[in-house]
Short mmCIF file of C-alpha atoms in Angstrom, two decimals:
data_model
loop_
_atom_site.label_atom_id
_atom_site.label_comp_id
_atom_site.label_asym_id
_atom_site.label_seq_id
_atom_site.Cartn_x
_atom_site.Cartn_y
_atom_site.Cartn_z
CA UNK A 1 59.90 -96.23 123.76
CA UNK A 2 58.48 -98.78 121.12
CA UNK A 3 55.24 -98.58 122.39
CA UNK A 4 55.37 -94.15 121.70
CA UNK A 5 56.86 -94.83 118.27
CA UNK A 6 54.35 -96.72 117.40
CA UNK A 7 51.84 -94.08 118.50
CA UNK A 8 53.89 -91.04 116.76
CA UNK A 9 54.43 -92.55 113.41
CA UNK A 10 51.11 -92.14 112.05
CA UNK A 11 50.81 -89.27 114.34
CA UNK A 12 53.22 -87.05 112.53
CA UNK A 13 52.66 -88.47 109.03
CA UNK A 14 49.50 -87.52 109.41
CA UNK A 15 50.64 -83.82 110.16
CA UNK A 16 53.08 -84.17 107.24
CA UNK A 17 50.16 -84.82 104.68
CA UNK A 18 48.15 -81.77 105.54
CA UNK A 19 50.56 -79.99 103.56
CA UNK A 20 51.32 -82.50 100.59
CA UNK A 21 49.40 -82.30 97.46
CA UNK A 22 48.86 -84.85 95.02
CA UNK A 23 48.91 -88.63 94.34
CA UNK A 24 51.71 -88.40 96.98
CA UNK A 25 49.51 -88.04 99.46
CA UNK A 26 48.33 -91.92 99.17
CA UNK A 27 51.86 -92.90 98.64
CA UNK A 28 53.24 -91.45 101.89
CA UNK A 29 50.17 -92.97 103.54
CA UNK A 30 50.44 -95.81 102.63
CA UNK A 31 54.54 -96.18 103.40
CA UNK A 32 54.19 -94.52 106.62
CA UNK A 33 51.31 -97.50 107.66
CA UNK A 34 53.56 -99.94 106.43
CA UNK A 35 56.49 -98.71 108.48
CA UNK A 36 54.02 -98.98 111.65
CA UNK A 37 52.99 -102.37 110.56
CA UNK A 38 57.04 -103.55 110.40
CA UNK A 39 57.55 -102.07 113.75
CA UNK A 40 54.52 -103.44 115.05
CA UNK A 41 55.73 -107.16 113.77
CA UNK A 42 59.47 -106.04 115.56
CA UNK A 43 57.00 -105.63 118.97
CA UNK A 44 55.01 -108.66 118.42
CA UNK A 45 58.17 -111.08 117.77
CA UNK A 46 60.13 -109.61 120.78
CA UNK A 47 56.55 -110.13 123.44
CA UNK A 48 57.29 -112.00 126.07
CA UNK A 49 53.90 -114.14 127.11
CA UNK A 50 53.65 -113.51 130.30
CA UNK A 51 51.50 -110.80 132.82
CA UNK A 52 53.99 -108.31 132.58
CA UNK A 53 53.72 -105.14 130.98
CA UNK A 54 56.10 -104.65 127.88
CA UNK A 55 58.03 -102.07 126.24
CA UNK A 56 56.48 -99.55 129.11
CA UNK A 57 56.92 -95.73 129.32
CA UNK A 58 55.55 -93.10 131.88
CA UNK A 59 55.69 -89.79 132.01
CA UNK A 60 53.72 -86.93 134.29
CA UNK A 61 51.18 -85.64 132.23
CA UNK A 62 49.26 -83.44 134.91
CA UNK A 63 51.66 -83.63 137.51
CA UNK A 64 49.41 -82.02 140.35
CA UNK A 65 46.57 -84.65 139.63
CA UNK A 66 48.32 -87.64 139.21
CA UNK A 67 47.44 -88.08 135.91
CA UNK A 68 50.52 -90.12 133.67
CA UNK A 69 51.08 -90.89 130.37
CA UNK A 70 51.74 -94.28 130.79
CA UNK A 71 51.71 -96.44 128.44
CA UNK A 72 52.45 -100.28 127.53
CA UNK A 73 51.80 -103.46 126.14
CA UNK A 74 50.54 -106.73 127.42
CA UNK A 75 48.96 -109.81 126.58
CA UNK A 76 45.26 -108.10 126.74
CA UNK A 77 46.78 -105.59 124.28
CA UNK A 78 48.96 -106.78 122.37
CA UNK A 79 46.48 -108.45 119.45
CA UNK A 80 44.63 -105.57 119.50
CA UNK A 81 47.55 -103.52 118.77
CA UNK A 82 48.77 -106.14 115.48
CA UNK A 83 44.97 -105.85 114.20
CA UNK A 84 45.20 -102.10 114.39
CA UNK A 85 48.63 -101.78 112.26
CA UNK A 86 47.86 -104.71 110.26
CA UNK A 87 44.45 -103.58 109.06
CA UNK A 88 45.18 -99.70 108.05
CA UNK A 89 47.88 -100.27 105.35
CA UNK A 90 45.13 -102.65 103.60
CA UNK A 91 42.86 -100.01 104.06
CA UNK A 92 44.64 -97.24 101.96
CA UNK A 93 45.76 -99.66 99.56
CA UNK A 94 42.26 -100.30 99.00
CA UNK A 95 41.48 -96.58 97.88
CA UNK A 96 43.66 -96.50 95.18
CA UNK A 97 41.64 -97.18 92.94
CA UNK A 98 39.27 -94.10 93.93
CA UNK A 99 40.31 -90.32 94.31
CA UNK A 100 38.32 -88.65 97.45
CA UNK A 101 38.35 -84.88 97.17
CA UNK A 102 40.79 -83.21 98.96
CA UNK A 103 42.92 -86.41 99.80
CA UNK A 104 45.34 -84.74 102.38
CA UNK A 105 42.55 -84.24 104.43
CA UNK A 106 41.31 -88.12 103.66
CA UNK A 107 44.47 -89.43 104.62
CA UNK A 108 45.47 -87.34 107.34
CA UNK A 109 42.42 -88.50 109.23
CA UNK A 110 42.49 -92.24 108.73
CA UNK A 111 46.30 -92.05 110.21
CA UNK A 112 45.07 -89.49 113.09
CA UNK A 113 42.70 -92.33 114.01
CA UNK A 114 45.39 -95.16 113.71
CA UNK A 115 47.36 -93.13 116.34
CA UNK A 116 44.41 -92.92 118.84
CA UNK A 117 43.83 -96.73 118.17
CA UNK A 118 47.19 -97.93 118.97
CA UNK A 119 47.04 -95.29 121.81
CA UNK A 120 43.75 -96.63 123.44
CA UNK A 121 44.97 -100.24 123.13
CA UNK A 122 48.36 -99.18 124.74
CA UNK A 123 47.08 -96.49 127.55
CA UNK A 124 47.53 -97.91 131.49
CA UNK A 125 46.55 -94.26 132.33
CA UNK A 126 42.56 -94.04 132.71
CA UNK A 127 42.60 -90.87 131.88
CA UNK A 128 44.94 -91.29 128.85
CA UNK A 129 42.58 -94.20 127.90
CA UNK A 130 39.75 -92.01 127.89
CA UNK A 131 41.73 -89.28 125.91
CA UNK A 132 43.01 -91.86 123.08
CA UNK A 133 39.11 -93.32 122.94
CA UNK A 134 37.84 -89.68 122.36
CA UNK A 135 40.68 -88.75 120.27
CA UNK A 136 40.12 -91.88 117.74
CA UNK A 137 35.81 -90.56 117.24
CA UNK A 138 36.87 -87.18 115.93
CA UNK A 139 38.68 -88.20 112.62
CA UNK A 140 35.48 -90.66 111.61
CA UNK A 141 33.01 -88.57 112.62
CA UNK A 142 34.94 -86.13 109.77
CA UNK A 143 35.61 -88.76 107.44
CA UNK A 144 32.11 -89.98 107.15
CA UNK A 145 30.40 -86.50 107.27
CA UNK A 146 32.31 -85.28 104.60
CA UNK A 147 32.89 -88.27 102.12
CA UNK A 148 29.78 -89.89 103.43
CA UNK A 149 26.28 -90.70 101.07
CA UNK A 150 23.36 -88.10 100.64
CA UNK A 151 22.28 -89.60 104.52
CA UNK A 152 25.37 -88.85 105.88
CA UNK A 153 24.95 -85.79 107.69
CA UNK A 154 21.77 -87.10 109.72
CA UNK A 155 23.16 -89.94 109.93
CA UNK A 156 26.94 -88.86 111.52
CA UNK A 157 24.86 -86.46 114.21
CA UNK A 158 23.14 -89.67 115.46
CA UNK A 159 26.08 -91.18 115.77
CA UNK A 160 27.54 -88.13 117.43
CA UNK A 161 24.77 -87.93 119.76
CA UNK A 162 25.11 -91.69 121.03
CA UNK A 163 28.90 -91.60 120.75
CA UNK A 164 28.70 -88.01 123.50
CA UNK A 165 26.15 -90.05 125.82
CA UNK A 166 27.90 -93.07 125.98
CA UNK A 167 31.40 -90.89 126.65
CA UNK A 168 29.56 -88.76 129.26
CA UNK A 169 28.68 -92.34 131.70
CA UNK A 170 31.91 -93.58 130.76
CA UNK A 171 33.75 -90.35 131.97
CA UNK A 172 31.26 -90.33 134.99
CA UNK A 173 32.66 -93.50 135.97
CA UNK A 174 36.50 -92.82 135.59
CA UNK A 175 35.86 -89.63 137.33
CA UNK A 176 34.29 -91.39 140.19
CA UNK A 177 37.34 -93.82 140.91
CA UNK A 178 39.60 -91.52 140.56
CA UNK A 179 38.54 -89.23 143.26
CA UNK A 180 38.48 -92.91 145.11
CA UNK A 181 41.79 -93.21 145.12
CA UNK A 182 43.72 -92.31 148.13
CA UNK A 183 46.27 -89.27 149.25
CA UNK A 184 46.91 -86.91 145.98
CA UNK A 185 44.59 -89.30 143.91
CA UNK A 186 46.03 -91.08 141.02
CA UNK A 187 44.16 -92.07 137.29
CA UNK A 188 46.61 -95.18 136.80
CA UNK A 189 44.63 -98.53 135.98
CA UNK A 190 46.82 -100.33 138.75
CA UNK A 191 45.48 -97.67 141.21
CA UNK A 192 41.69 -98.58 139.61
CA UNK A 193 42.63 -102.07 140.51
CA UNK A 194 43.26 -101.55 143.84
CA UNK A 195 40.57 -100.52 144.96
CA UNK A 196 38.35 -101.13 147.45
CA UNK A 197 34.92 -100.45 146.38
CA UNK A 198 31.65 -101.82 148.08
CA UNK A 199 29.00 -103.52 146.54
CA UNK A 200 26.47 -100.58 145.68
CA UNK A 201 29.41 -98.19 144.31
CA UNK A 202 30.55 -101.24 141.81
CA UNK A 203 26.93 -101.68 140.90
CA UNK A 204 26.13 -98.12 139.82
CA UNK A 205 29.94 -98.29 138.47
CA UNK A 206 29.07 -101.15 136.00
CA UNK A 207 26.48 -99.20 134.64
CA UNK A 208 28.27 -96.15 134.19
CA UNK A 209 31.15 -98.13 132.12
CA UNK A 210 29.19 -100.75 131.03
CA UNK A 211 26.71 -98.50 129.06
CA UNK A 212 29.78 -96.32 127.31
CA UNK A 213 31.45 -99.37 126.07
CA UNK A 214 28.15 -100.91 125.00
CA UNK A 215 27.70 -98.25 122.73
CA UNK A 216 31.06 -98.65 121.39
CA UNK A 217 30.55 -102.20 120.31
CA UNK A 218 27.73 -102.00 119.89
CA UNK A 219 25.31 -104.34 122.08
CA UNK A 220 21.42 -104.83 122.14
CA UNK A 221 19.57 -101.98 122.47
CA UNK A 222 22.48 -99.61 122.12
CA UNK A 223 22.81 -100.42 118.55
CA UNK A 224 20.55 -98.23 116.43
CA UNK A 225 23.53 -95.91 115.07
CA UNK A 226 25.77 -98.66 113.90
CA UNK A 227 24.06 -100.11 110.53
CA UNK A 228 23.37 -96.65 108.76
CA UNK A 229 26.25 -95.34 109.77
CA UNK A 230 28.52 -98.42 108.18
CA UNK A 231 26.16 -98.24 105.21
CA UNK A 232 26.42 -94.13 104.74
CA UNK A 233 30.12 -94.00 105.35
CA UNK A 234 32.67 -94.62 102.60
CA UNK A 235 33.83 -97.89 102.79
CA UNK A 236 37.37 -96.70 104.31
CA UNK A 237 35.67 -95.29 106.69
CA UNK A 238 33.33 -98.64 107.57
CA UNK A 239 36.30 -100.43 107.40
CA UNK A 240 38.09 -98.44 109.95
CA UNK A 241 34.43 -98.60 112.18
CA UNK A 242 33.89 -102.30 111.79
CA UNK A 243 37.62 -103.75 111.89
CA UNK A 244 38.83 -102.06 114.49
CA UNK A 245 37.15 -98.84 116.35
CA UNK A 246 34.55 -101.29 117.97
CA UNK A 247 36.77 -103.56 119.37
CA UNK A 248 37.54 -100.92 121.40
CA UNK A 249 34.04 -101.01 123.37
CA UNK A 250 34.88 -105.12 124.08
CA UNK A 251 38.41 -104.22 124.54
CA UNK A 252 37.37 -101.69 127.16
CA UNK A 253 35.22 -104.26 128.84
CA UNK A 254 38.26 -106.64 129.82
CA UNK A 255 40.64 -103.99 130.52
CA UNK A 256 38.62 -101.39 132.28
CA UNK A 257 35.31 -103.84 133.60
CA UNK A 258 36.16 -106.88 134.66
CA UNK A 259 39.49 -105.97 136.87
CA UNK A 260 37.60 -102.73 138.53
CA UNK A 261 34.21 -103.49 139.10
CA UNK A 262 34.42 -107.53 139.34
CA UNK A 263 31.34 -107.21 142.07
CA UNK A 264 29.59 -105.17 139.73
CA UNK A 265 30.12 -107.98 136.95
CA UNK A 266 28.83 -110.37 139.72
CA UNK A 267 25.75 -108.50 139.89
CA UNK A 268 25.20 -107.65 136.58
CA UNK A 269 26.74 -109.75 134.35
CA UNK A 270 24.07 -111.89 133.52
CA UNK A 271 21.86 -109.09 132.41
CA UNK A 272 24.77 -108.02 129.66
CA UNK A 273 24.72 -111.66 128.67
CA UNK A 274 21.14 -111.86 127.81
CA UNK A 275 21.38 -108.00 126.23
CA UNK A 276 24.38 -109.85 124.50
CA UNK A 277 22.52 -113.07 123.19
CA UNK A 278 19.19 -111.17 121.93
CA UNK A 279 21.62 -108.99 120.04
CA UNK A 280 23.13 -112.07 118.63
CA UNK A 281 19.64 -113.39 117.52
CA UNK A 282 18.02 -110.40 116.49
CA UNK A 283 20.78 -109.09 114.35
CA UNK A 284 21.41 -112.43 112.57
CA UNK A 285 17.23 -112.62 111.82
CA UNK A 286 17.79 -108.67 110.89
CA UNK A 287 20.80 -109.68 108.49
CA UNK A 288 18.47 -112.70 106.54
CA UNK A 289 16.27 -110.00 105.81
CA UNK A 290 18.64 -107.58 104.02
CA UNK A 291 18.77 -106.93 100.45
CA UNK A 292 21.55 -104.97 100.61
CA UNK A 293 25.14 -106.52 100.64
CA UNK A 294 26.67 -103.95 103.05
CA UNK A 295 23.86 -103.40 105.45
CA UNK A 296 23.86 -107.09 105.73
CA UNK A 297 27.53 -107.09 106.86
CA UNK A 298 26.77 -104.48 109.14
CA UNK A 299 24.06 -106.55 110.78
CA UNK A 300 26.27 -109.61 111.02
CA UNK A 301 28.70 -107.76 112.57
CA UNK A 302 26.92 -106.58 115.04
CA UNK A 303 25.23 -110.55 115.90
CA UNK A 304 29.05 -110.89 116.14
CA UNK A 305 29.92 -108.75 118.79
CA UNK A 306 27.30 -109.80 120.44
CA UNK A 307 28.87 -113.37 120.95
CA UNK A 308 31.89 -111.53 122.29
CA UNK A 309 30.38 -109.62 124.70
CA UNK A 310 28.65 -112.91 126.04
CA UNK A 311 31.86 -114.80 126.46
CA UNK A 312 33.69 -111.58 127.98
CA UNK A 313 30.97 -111.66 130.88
CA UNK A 314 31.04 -115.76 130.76
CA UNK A 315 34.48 -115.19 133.05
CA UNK A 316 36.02 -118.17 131.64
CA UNK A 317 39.59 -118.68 130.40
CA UNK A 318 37.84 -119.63 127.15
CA UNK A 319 35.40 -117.27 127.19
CA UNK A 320 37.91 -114.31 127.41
CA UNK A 321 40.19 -116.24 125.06
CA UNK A 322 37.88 -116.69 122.78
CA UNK A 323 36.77 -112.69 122.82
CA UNK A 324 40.25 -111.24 121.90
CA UNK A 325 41.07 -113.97 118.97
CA UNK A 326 37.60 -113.11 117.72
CA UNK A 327 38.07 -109.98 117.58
CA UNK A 328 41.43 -109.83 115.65
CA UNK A 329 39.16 -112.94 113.36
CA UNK A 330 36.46 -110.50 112.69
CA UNK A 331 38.55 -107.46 112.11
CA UNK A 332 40.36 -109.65 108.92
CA UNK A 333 36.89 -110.99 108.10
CA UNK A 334 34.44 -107.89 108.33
CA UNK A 335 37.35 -105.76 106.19
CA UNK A 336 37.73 -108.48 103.53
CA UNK A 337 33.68 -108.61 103.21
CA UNK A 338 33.77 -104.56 103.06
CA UNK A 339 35.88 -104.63 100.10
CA UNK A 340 34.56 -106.99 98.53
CA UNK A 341 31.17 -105.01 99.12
CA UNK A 342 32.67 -102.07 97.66
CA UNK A 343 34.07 -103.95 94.63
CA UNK A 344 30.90 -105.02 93.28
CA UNK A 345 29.23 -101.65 93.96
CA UNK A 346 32.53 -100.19 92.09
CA UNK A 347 31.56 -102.44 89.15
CA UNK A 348 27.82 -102.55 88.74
CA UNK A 349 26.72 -99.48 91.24
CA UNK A 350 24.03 -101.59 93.23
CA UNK A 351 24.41 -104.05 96.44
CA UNK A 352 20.93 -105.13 95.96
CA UNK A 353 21.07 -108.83 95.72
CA UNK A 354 17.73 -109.02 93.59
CA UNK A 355 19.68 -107.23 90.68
CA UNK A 356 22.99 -109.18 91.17
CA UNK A 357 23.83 -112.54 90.37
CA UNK A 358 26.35 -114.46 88.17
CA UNK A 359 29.19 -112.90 89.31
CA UNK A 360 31.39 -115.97 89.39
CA UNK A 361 30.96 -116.17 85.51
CA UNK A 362 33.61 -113.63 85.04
CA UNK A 363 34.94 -113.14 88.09
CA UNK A 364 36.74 -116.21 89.36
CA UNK A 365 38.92 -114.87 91.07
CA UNK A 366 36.97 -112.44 93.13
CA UNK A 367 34.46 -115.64 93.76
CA UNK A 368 37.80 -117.34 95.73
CA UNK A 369 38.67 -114.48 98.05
CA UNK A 370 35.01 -114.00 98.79
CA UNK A 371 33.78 -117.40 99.66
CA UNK A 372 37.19 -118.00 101.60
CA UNK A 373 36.30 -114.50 103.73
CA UNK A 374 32.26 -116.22 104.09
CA UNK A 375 33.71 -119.02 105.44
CA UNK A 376 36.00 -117.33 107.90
CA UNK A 377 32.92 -115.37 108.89
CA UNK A 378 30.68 -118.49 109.29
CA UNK A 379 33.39 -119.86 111.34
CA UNK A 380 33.92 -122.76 109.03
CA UNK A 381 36.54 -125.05 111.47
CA UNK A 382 40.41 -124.66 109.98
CA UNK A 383 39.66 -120.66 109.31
CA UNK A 384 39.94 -117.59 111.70
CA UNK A 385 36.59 -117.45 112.70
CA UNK A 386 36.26 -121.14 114.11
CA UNK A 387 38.76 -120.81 116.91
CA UNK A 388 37.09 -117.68 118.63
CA UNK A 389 33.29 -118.86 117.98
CA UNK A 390 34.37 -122.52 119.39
CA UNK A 391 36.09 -120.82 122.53
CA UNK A 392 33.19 -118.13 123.23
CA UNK A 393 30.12 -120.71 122.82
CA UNK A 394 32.16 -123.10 124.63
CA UNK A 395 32.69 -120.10 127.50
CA UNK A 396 28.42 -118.98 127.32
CA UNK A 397 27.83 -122.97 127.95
CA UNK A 398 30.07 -122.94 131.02
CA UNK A 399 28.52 -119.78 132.14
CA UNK A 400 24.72 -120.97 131.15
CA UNK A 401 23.57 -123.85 129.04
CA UNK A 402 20.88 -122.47 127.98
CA UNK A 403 22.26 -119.10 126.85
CA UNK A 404 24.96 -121.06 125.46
CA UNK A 405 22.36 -122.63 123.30
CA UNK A 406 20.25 -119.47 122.20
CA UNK A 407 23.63 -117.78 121.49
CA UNK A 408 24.51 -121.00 119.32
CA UNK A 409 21.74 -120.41 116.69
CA UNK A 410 24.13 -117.62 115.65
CA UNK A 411 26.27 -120.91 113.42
CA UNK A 412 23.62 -121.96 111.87
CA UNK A 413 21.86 -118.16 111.36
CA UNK A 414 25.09 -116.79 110.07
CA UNK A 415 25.64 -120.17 107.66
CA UNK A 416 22.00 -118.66 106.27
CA UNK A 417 22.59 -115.65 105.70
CA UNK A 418 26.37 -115.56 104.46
CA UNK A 419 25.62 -118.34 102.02
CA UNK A 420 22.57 -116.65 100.91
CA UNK A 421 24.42 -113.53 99.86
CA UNK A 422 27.07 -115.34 98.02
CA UNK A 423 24.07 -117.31 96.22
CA UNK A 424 21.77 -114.51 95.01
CA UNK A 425 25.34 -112.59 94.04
CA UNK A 426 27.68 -114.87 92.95
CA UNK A 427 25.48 -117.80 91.01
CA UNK A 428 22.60 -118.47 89.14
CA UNK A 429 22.34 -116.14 85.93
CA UNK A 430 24.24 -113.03 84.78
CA UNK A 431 21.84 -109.62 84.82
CA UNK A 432 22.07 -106.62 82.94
CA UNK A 433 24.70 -104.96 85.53
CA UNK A 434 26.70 -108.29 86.11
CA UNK A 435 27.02 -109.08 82.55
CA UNK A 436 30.61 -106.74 82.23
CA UNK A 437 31.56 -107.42 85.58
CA UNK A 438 35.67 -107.74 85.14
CA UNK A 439 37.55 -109.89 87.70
CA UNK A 440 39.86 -108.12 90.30
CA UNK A 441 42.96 -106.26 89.27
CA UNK A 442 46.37 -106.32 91.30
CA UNK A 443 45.75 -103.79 93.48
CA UNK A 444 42.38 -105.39 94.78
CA UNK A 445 44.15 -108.74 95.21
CA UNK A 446 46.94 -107.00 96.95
CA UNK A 447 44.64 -106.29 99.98
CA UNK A 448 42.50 -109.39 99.73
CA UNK A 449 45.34 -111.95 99.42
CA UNK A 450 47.19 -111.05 103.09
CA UNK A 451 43.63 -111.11 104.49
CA UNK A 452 42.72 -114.52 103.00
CA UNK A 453 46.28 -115.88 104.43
CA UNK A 454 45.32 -114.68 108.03
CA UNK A 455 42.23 -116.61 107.77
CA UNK A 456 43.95 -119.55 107.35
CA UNK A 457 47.25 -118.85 109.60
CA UNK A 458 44.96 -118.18 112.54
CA UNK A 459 42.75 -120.90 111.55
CA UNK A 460 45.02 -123.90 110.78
CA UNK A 461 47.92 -122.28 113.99
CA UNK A 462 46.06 -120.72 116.16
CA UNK A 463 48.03 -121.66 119.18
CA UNK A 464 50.73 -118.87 118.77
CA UNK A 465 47.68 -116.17 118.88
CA UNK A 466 46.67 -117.60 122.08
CA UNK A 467 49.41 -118.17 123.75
CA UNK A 468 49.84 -114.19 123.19
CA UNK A 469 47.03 -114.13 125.63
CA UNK A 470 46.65 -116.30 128.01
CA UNK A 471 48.78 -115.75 130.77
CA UNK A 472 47.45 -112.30 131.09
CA UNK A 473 44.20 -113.59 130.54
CA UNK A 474 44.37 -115.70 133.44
CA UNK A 475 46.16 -113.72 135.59
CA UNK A 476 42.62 -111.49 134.91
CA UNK A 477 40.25 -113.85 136.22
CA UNK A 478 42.52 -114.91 139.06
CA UNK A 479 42.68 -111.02 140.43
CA UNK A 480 38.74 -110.89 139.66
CA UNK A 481 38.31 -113.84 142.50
#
């Protein structure tokens, strides 16, 4: 019952602010993500570590097809679920310092797509999954058409029209094993699970799933949508697409890839490592490039996601380890960079690093929150992003020492062009639209401080995180064999 509260909170809410008017509307937001965030600690401090399914619930949905609303969390899930309820609260708090037009509309949306989160990260219905990943598009697609830049409507129908073609294989594929299962036919994952699927159908079924999650994340050459859209969506929205809506593409590869197709993985896994590792490569050299702050987050977020798409298809404990404590490390990190993004463009109204610089001089503050969110993103060893990076190269270099290698470069690429953004913005001399740059007020440090502590609590204990994971993790790669 947990597990439905936790998608109905911001469910309802979210109904509730249609109709308010206001500066209310923020406030009732904001309490109502906080609320799912409390519960959402209650869930995480009552887990169990094992391979068991938690606080489980399942109902008939479509009686006569076998299709259930069952839902649950596990050890695959259940960081995925914390990043999601952790990271929206931060989010709104972050807008108060801005007023969007017609803010119960704003609001509304950003908790209609917490809902679908939690729901796609809790689903153990295929079907449901596949209704909760549809579900959570709709509200961005809305948020950054309508509160996007002057770009935004091109920009939102490419993303549409990748987002529709990558659902379509994805839906091809769930439709597919579903009429595979036996008697009356059932859409439960277990039923997925079981199975028995020969070489050729797992093959074409890889491709099918593969190439809908890919999207998602995104991964090399599927990526074309993601850095305009991050750069022509308000930052709330970017936020929303970078901290947590892609991890459902590399979510969707360990709970819906791996256990149903493992053949197919077999076959074609190394192929989505190499797609993986040129991402990684190409959008770090991409990112050294940029002039602009936020499309040079964007890029490093997607060299990122390549590294944890390579370790997913490594099939190593550490590999897989190493994916789902990276991505609740790059959720904190990408957010925190985001905002800070979105502070300096507040201030000065450029992210062009050859008219910033200086910063630091009256903005101490500020300077501490964003080199300690660099150096989570670098994966700097005693902060978030060190334990995931260590366990995924460590996972590539089991799979493939010499993709391990390539997909290395990404430390020392990242260290480049992190450092080099904080340089050209932060030091040197003041210009003309740094020189009344004011240091952050409460409300900014309000979001940035609980994201700066997570670097370091993951960082400096990151053996609770894991142990979240791991026996599911490993009961994973045992079924897979």
């Amino acid at each position: 019952m947990l597990t439905l509260v936790l998608i109905l909170i911001p469910l309802l809410v979210a109904l509730v602010l249609l109709a308010l008017r206001g500066g209310a509307v923020k406030r009732v937001a904001l309490i109502a993500s906080l609320a799912e965030l409390a519960l959402a600690v209650y869930v995480l401090a009552s887990f169990q570590p094992d391979t068991t399914s938690q606080f489980s619930l399942s109902y008939h949905w479509i009686k006569s097809a076998g299709v259930q609303f069952a839902i649950g969390i596990d050890g695959i899930s259940v960081l995925l679920v914390l990043l999601s309820t952790l990271l929206v609260p931060l989010i709104i708090l972050s807008t108060f310092n801005h007023s969007y037009r017609n803010p119960s509309s704003f609001y509304a949306l950003i908790l209609f797509m917490q809902s679908a989160l939690v729901g796609v990260f809790v689903a153990k219905d295929a079907f449901l999954f596949y209704f909760f990943f549809e579900a959570a598009l709709i509200p961005i697609y809305f948020i950054a058409a309508l509160w996007g830049g002057e770009n935004r409507i091109k920009v939102t129908f490419k993303f549409f029209i990748y987002t529709i073609f990558g659902s379509l294989f994805m839906l091809l594929g769930l439709v597919y094993l579903y009429l595979q299962t036996p008697g009356t036919h059932s859409s439960l994952l277990t039923a997925f699970y079981g199975l028995n699927l020969s070489a050729s159908q797992q093959g074409f079924l890889f491709w099918a799933l593969f190439i809908g999650f890919a999207i998602k994340m995104p991964v090399f050459p599927f990526h074309t949508w993601q850095p305009d859209t991050y750069v022509e969506s308000p930052t709330p929205a970017t936020m929303l697409l970078a901290g947590i809506m892609l991890k459902m593409g590399t979510y969707g590869l360990i709970r819906i890839v791996l256990p149903i197709v493992p053949e197919g993985v077999q076959q074609w896994g190394l192929v989505a490592i190499v797609l993986a590792v040129i991402g990684i490569v190409y959008g770090s050299i991409i990112a050294i490039q940029q002039q602009d702050m936020k499309r040079l987050v964007a890029y490093s977020s997607f060299a990122h996601v390549g590294l944890m798409a390579a370790g997913i298809f490594s099939l190593t404990l550490d590999g897989l380890q190493g994916s789902l404590i990276q991505m609740l490390a790059h959720g904190i990190n990408v957010v925190g960079l985001f905002f800070i993004v979105e502070i300096i463009f507040s201030r000065t109204q450029s992210r062009d690093l050859t008219q910033l610089g200086g910063i630091t001089q009256n903005s101490p503050v500020l300077s501490v929150f964003f080199i300690i969110m660099v150096l989570g993103s670098v994966a700097l060893p005693l902060t978030n992003g060190f334990i995931g990076e260590f366990l995924l190269l460590k996972g590539v270099f089991t799979y493939n020492t010499w993709l391990g290698v390539i997909a290395g470069t990404t430390i020392i690429l990242g260290a480049v062009y992190m450092l080099r953004m904080v340089q050209k913005s932060m030091f040197g001399l003041q210009t003309t639209v740094t020189e009344q740059f004011t240091d952050l007020n409460l409300n900014e440090i309000l979001v940035l401080a609980p994201l700066a502590v997570f670097v370091f609590w993951i960082g400096l204990f990151p053996n609770g995180f894991l142990k979240l994971t791991e026996p599911a993790v490993a009961e994973l790669l045992r079924a897979m064999k």
